[in-house]
PDB file of C-alpha atoms in Angstrom:
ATOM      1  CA  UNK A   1      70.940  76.303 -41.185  1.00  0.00           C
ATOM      2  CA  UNK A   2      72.582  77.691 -37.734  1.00  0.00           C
ATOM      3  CA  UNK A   3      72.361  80.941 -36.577  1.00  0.00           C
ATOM      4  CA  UNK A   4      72.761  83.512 -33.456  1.00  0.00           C
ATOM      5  CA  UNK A   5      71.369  86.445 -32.934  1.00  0.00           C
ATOM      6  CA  UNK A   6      72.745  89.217 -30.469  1.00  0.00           C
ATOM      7  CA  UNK A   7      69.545  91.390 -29.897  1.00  0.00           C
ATOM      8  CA  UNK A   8      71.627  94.465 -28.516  1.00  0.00           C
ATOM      9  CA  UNK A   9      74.575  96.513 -30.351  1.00  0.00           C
ATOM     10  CA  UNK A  10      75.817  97.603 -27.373  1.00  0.00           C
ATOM     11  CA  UNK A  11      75.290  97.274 -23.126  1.00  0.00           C
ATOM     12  CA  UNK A  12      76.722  99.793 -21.530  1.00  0.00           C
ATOM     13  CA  UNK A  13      76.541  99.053 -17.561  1.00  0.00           C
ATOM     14  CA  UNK A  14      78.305 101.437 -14.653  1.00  0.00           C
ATOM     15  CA  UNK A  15      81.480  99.589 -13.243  1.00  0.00           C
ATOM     16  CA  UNK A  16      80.729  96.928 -10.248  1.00  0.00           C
ATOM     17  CA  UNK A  17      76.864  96.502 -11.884  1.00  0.00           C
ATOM     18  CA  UNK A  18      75.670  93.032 -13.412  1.00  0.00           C
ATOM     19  CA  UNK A  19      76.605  92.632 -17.050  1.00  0.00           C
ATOM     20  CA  UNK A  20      74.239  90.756 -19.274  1.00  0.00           C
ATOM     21  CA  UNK A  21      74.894  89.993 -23.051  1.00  0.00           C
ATOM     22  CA  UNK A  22      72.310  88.510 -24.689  1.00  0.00           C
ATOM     23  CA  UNK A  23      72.044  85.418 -27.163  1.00  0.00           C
ATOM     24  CA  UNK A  24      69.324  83.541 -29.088  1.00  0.00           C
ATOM     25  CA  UNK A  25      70.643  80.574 -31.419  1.00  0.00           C
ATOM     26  CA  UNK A  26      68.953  78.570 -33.631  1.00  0.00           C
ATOM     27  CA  UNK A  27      70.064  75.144 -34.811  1.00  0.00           C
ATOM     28  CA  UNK A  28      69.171  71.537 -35.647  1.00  0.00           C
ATOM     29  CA  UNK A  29      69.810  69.363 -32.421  1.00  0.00           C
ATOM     30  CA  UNK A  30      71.425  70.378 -29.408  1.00  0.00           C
ATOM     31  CA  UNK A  31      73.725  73.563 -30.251  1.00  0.00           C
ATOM     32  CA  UNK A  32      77.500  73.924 -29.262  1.00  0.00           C
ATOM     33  CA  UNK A  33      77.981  77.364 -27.901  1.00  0.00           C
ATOM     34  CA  UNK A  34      80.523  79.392 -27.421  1.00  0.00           C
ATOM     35  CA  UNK A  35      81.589  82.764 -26.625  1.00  0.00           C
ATOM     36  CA  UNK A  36      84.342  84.839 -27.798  1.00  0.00           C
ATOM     37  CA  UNK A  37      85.534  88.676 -26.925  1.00  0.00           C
ATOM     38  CA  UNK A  38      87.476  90.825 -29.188  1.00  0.00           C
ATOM     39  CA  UNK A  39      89.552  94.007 -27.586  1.00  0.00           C
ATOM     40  CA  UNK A  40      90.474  96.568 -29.872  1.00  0.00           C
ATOM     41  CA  UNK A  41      92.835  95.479 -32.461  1.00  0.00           C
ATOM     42  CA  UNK A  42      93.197  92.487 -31.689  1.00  0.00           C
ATOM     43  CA  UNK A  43      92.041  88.842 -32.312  1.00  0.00           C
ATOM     44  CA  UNK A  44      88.967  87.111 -30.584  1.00  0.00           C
ATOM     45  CA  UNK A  45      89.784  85.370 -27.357  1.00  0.00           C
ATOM     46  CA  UNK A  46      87.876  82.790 -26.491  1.00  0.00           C
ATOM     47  CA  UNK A  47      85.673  82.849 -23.011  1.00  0.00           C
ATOM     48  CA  UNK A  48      83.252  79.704 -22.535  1.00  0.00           C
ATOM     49  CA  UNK A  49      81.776  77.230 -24.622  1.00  0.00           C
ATOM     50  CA  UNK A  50      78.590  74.890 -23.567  1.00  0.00           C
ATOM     51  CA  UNK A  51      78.660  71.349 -25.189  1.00  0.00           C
ATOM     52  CA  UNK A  52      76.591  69.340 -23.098  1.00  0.00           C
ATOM     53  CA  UNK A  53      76.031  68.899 -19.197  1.00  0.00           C
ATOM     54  CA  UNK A  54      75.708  71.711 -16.733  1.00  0.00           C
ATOM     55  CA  UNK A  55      73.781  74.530 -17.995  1.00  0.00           C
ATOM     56  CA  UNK A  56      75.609  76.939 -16.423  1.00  0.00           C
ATOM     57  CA  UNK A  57      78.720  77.427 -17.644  1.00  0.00           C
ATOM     58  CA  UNK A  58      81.931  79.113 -15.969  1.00  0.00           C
ATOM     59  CA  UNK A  59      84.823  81.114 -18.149  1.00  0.00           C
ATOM     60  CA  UNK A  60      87.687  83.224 -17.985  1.00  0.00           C
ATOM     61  CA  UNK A  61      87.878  86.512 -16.521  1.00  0.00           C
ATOM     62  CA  UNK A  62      85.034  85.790 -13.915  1.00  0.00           C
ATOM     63  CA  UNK A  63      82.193  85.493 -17.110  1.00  0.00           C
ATOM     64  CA  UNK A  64      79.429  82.701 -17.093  1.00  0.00           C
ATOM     65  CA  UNK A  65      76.727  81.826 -19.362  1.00  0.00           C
ATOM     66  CA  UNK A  66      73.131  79.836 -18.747  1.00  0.00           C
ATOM     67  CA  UNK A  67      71.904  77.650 -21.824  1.00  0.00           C
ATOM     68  CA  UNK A  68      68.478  77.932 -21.883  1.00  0.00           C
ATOM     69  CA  UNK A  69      67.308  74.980 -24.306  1.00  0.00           C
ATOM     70  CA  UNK A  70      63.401  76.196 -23.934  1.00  0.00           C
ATOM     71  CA  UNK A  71      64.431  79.451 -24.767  1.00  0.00           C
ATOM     72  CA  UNK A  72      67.274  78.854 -27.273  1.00  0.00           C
ATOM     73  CA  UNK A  73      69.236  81.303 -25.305  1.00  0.00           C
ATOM     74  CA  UNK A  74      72.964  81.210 -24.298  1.00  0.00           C
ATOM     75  CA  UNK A  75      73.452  84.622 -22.400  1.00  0.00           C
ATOM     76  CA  UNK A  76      76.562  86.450 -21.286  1.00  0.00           C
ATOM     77  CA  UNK A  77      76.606  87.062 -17.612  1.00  0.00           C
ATOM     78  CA  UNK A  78      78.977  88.610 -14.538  1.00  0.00           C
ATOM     79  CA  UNK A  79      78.041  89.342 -11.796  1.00  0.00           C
ATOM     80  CA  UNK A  80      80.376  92.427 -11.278  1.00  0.00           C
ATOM     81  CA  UNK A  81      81.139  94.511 -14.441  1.00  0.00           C
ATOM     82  CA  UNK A  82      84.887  96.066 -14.401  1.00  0.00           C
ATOM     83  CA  UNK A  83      86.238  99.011 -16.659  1.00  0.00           C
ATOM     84  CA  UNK A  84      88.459  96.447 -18.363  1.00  0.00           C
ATOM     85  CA  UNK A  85      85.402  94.531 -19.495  1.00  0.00           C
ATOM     86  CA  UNK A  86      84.631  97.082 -22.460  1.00  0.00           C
ATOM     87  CA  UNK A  87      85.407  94.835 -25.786  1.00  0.00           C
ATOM     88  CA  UNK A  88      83.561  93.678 -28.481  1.00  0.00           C
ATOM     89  CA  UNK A  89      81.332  90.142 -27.726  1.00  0.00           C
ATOM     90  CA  UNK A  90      80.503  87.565 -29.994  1.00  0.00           C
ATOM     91  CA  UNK A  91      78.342  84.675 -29.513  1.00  0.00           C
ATOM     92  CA  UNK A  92      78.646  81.553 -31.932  1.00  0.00           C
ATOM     93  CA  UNK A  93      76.704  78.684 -32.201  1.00  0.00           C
ATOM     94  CA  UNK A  94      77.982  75.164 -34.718  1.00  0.00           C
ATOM     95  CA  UNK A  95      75.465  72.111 -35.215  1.00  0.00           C
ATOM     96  CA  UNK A  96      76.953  68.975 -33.638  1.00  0.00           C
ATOM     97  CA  UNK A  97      77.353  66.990 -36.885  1.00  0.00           C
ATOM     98  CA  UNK A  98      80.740  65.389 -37.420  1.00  0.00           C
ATOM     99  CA  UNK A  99      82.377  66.363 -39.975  1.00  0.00           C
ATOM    100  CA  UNK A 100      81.384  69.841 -39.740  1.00  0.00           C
ATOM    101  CA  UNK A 101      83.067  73.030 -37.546  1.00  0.00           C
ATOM    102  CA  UNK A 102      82.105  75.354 -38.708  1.00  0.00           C
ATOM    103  CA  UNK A 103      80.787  78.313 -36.485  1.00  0.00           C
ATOM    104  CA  UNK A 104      78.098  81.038 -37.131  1.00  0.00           C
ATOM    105  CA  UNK A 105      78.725  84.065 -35.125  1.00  0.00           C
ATOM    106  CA  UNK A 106      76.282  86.803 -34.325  1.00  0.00           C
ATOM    107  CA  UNK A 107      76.887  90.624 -35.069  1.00  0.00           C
ATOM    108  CA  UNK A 108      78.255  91.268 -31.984  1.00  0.00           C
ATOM    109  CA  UNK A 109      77.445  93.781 -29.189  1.00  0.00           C
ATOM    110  CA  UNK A 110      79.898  96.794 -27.924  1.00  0.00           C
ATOM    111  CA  UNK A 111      79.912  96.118 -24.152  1.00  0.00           C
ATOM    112  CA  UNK A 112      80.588  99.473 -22.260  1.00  0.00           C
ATOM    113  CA  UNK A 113      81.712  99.820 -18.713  1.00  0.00           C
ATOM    114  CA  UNK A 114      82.391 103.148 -17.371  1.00  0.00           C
ATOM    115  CA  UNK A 115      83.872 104.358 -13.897  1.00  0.00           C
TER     116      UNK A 115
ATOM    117  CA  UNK B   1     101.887  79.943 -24.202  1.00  0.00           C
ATOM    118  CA  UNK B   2     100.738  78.715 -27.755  1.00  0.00           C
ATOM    119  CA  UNK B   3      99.061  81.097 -30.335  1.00  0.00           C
ATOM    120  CA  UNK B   4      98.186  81.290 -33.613  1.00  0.00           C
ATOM    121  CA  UNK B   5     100.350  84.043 -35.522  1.00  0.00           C
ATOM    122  CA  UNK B   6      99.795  85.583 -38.844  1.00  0.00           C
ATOM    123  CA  UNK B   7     101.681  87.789 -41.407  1.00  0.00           C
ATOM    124  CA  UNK B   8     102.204  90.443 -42.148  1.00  0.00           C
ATOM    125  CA  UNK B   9     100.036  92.669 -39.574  1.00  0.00           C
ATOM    126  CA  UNK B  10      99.258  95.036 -41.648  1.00  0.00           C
ATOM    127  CA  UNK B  11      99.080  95.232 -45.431  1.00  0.00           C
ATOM    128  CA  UNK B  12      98.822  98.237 -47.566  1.00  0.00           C
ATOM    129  CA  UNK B  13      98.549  97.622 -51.463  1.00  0.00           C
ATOM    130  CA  UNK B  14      97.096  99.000 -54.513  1.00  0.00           C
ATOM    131  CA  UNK B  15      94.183  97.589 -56.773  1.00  0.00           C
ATOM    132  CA  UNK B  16      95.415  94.859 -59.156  1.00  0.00           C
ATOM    133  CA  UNK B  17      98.654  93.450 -57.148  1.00  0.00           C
ATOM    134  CA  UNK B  18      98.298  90.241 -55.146  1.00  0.00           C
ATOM    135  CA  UNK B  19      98.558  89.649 -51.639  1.00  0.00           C
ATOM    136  CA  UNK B  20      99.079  86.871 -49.540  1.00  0.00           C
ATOM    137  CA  UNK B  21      98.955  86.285 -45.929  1.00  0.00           C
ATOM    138  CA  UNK B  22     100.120  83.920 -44.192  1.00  0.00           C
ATOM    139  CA  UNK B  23      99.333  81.715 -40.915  1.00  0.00           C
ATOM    140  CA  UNK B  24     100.681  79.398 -38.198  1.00  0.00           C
ATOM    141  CA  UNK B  25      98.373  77.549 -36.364  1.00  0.00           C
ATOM    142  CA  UNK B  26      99.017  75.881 -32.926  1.00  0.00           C
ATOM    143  CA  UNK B  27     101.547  73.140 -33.137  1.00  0.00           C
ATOM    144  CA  UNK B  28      99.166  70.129 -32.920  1.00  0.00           C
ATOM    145  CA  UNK B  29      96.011  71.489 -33.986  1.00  0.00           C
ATOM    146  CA  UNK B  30      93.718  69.554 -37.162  1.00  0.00           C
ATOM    147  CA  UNK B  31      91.330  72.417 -37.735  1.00  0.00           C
ATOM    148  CA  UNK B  32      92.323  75.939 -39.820  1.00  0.00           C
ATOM    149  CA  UNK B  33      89.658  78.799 -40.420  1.00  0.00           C
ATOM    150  CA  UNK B  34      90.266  81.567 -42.252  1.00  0.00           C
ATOM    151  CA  UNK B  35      87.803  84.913 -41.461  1.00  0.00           C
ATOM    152  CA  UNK B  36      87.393  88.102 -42.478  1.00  0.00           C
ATOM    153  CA  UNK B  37      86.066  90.967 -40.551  1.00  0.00           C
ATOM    154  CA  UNK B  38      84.507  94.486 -41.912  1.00  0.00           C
ATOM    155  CA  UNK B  39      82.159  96.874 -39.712  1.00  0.00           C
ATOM    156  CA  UNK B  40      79.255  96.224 -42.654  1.00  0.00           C
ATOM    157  CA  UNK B  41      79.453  92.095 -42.967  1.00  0.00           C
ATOM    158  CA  UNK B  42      80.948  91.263 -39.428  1.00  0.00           C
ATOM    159  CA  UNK B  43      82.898  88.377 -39.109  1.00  0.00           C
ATOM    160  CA  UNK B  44      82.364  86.048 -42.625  1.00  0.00           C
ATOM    161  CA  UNK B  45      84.047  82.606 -42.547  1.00  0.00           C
ATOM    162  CA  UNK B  46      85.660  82.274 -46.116  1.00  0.00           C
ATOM    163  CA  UNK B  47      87.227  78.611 -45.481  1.00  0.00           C
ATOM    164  CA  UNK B  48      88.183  76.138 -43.040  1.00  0.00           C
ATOM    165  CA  UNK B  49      90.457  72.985 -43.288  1.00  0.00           C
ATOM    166  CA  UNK B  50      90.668  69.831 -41.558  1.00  0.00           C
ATOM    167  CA  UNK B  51      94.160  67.834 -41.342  1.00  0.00           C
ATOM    168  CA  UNK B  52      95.069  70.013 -44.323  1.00  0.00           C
ATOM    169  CA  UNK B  53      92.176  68.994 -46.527  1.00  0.00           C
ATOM    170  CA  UNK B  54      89.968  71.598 -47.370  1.00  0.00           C
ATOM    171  CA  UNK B  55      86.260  71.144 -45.990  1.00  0.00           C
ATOM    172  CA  UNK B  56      84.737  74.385 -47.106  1.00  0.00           C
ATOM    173  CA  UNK B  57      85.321  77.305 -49.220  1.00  0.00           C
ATOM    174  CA  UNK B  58      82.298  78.339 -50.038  1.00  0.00           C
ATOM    175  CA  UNK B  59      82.459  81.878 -48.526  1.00  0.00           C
ATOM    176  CA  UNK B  60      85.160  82.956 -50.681  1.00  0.00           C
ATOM    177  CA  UNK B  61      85.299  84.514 -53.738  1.00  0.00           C
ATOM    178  CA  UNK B  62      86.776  81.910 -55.948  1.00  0.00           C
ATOM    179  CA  UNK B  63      87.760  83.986 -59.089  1.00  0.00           C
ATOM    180  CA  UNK B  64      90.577  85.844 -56.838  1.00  0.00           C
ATOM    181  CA  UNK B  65      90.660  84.306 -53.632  1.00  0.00           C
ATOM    182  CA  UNK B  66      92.569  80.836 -52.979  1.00  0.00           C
ATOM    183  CA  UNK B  67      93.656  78.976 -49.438  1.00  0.00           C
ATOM    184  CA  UNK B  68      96.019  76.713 -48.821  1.00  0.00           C
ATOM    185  CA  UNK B  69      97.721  74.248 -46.432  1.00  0.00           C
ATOM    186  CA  UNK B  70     100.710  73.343 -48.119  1.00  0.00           C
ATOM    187  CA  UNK B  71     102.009  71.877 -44.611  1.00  0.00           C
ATOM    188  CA  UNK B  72     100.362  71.503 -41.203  1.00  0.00           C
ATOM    189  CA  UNK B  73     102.445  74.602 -39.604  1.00  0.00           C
ATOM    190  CA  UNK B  74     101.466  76.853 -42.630  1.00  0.00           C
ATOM    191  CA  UNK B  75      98.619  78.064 -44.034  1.00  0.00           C
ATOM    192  CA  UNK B  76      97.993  80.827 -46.556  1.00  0.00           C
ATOM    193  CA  UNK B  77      95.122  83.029 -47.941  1.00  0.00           C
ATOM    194  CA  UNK B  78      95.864  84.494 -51.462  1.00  0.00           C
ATOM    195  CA  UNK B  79      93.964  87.524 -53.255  1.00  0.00           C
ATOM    196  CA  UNK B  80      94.823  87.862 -56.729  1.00  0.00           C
ATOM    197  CA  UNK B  81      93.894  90.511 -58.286  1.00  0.00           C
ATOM    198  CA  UNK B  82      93.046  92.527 -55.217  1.00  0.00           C
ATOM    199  CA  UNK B  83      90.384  95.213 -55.197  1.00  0.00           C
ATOM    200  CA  UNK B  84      89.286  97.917 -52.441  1.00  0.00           C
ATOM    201  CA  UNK B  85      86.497  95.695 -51.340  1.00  0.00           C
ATOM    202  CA  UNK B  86      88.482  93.230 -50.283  1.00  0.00           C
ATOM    203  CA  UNK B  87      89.555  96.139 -46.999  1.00  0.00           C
ATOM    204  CA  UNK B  88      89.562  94.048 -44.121  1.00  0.00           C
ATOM    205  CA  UNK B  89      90.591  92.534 -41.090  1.00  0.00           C
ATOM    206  CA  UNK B  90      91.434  88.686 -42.023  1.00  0.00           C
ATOM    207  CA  UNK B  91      91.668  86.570 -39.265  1.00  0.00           C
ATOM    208  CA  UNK B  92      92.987  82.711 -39.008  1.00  0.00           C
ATOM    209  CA  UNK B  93      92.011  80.677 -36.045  1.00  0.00           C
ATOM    210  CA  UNK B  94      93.048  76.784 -35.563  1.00  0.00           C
ATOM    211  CA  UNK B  95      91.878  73.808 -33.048  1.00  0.00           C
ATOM    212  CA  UNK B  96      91.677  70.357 -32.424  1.00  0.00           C
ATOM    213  CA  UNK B  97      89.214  68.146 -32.648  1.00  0.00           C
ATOM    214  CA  UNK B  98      88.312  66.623 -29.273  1.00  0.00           C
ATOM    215  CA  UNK B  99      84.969  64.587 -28.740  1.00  0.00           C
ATOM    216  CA  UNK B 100      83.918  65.791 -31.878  1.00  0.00           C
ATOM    217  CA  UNK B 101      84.072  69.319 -31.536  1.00  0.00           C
ATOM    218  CA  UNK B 102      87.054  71.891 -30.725  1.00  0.00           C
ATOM    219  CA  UNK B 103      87.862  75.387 -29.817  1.00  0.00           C
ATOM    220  CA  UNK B 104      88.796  77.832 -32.114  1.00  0.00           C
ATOM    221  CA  UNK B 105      92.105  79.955 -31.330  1.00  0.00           C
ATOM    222  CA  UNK B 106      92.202  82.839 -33.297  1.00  0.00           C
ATOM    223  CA  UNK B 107      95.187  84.805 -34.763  1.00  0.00           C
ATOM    224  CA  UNK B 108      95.955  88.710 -34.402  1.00  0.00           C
ATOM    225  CA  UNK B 109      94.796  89.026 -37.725  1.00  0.00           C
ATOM    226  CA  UNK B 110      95.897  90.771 -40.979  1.00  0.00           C
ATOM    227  CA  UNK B 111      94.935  94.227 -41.710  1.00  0.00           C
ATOM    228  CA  UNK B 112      94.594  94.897 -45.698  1.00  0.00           C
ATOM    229  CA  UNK B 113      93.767  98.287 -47.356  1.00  0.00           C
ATOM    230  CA  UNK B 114      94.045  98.124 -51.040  1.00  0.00           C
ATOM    231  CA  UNK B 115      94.033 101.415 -52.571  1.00  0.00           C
TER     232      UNK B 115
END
């Protein structure tokens, strides 16, 4: 079974501070990560995904995450939080077998930025 | 700029009557999810679909829920007889398969109340 677990409901950071969202994943073989923000009504958007290679990986809107394969961690990171940053983030994880795409998400964690 | 849409936005309905929603993935993309999203569950996949075939269902209530591809730009998610627990945010998200794994778009979703 594959899972992700976002340890934290909700960040809340002052604007132009380091934002960290936090991931833990567990899965048979090397994961597929991804992460995905949701603004209020509306639909996820998707922001990074790790697959294989690099361990640091680089996304839209200035985010990055580090897979941590020791640590089974895939955590949200920028360097420089902005007010327009506040959303809803999800972390998913999907074994890499085949014929199978499915993705587990985590609960998600209410990132807040304020001025 | 591509996205997946999905009808209606919002649906208001009372117990017993069906509802359908519908979705249109991106032009070219294999893979169809369908989600649904309440604060208590999160995000729950209900069923996916792969070139139209249907790979997994497993997270939807069969007795009243039923998805469909009936053509690659069309996919629908039925609820017959609908009840209040069904309240939700359903979501639809497509991709394609690249190097055996792909990205999943998702939709604005559909908003259901049933009364």
């Amino acid at each position: 079974a594959q899972s992700v677990a976002q340890p934290e409901d909700q960040v809340k950071v002052a604007e132009g501070n380091p934002l960290t969202v936090k991931c833990t994943y567990s899965v048979s073989g090397n994961p597929y990560l991804f992460w995905y923000v949701q603004y209020p009504n509306r639909g996820l958007q998707f922001l990074l995904k790790y697959i294989t290679g690099d361990n640091l990986v680089k996304g839209s809107y200035g985010f990055e995450a580090e897979f941590n394969k020791s640590q089974t961690s895939f955590h949200l990171k920028k360097p420089s939080a902005l007010v327009s940053d506040s959303a809803l983030y999800f972390c998913a994880v999907r074994a890499p077998r085949s014929n199978d795409y499915k993705l587990s998400f985590g609960a998600g964690t209410t990132v807040t930025v304020r001025a | 700029d591509a996205r997946v849409t999905q009808t209606p936005r919002h649906k208001v309905t009372e117990m017993g009557q069906e509802v359908t929603m519908r979705c249109q993935p991106i032009l070219g993309h294999n893979t169809v999810f369908w989600y649904r999203q309440t604060m208590m569950q999160g995000l729950e996949l209900l069923a996916y679909f792969r070139n139209r075939a249907p790979l997994d269902d497993s997270g939807m209530p069969k007795d009243r829920f039923s998805a469909e591809m009936p053509d690659a730009t069309l996919a629908t998610l039925k609820i017959q007889p609908s009840e209040p627990r069904d309240s939700a945010v359903y979501f639809c998200a497509s991709g394609l398969v690249i190097g055996g794994t792909d990205t999943q778009y998702f939709g604005p979703g559909t908003r259901l109340t049933v009364l």
